[in-house]
């Protein structure tokens, strides 16, 4: 309060001083004649009505350039697989995993992968390793095999909008020609061999390199150019090398109609006692038109080998019958398929080292339905194939102690049917199934030697919501393939009946264990004459993810 009092005191002193200063003014008298009366003159009211400016009715088109990245995804070539999978709860992602196990008969299994992807998506790098070997020598002399494979892959996305990717791998497959054991049973002979005398090992070095647009281009144009190569050699001096140049481009019209063109030059050189070549060239343009309820692709595949031209259709029409439930499709296509030593030995590991490499010419017409019914994805297809030089397999000599297969070719027609489905039953549980039937008609041979005609597969997978437990079961059924017996008569080998069970459980977030039981029925079918498969076999091991 004291400061306030001081302020009032100072103000009072100032007023007092002012009052004393007025004392020197002269005195006078003022007479008031009339009181002041202020008036305003009368004015005219001006009305102002506000108006809005004229509307701008001109239409303007806004254009947006959205830059996206194109990521290459490589897939293993499917045989018969479900049409699609329903989206599941996303699992936590790990950079790498490792599986290692042992089994019976004496087996060693290992598999691992590690991938590095930088946060800005500029590059990615990965390493994949695989090994599986088994030795059943205790039950069947020299029945043993091994498969070892390693790959490195990577990609880099440049700021200029293009990207490069590459892959380099090495694989070695080893089998033994243990078919003499079956010959001993059939003829009463007593052949026996040291493992090194009947060993077949195939080494393959392979790789690929690509350049492609890593971002969407202004003209909706995509491109991809690359090379594939492999170098192969076996234990019996067979050598083969392959080189392919692939160039592809896509122009999107109205962002939904792709115009594609692909050029492939594929060279193969095969050498045992003398050199053989198999060089194919193909040009395949096509255009696909999309509408709400239908899609049509029109194209052609022009292929040539040794100046012989082949023209194959590449057409397909899809029509939605019931939205999201039934889509019908019909089409036709064709190709030249290389029966080189690599493809033949991948299919039949017991073939001769010296074979006749040749193209198979396929022309196919097909139709079917696909869709989804109450969560069940399905695809059913029937068709007709005309094949020039279909590859068949026969033993080079029925009574040869080292049983190896030769390749023979015949003109054939194939009427086929195949179907598959995928059904999520409850959360975490999914069932899959497939069936296929081929009916062969050949010009010269009595049967399609060693080619299966009927197969069925079914599988079940259950994974708990916490992702710790996985349980799976598989069933496989296949007819016995036809072959010529020792008297030259057509016979059928025993069929395939295989039931397998497996499971995996993570004890901690990153460490778990697995078990796999294969061929519970111990079905020793001969997929290839004189070569029975493994009976009941099992693997057990650990799993790590990091």
PDB file of C-alpha atoms in Angstrom, residues 53-58:
ATOM      1  CA  UNK A  53     -18.547 -11.580 -58.918  1.00  0.00           C
ATOM      2  CA  UNK A  54     -19.251 -13.778 -61.967  1.00  0.00           C
ATOM      3  CA  UNK A  55     -18.604 -17.501 -61.469  1.00  0.00           C
ATOM      4  CA  UNK A  56     -15.581 -19.075 -63.162  1.00  0.00           C
ATOM      5  CA  UNK A  57     -17.188 -21.905 -65.138  1.00  0.00           C
ATOM      6  CA  UNK A  58     -14.059 -22.963 -67.009  1.00  0.00           C
TER       7      UNK A  58
END
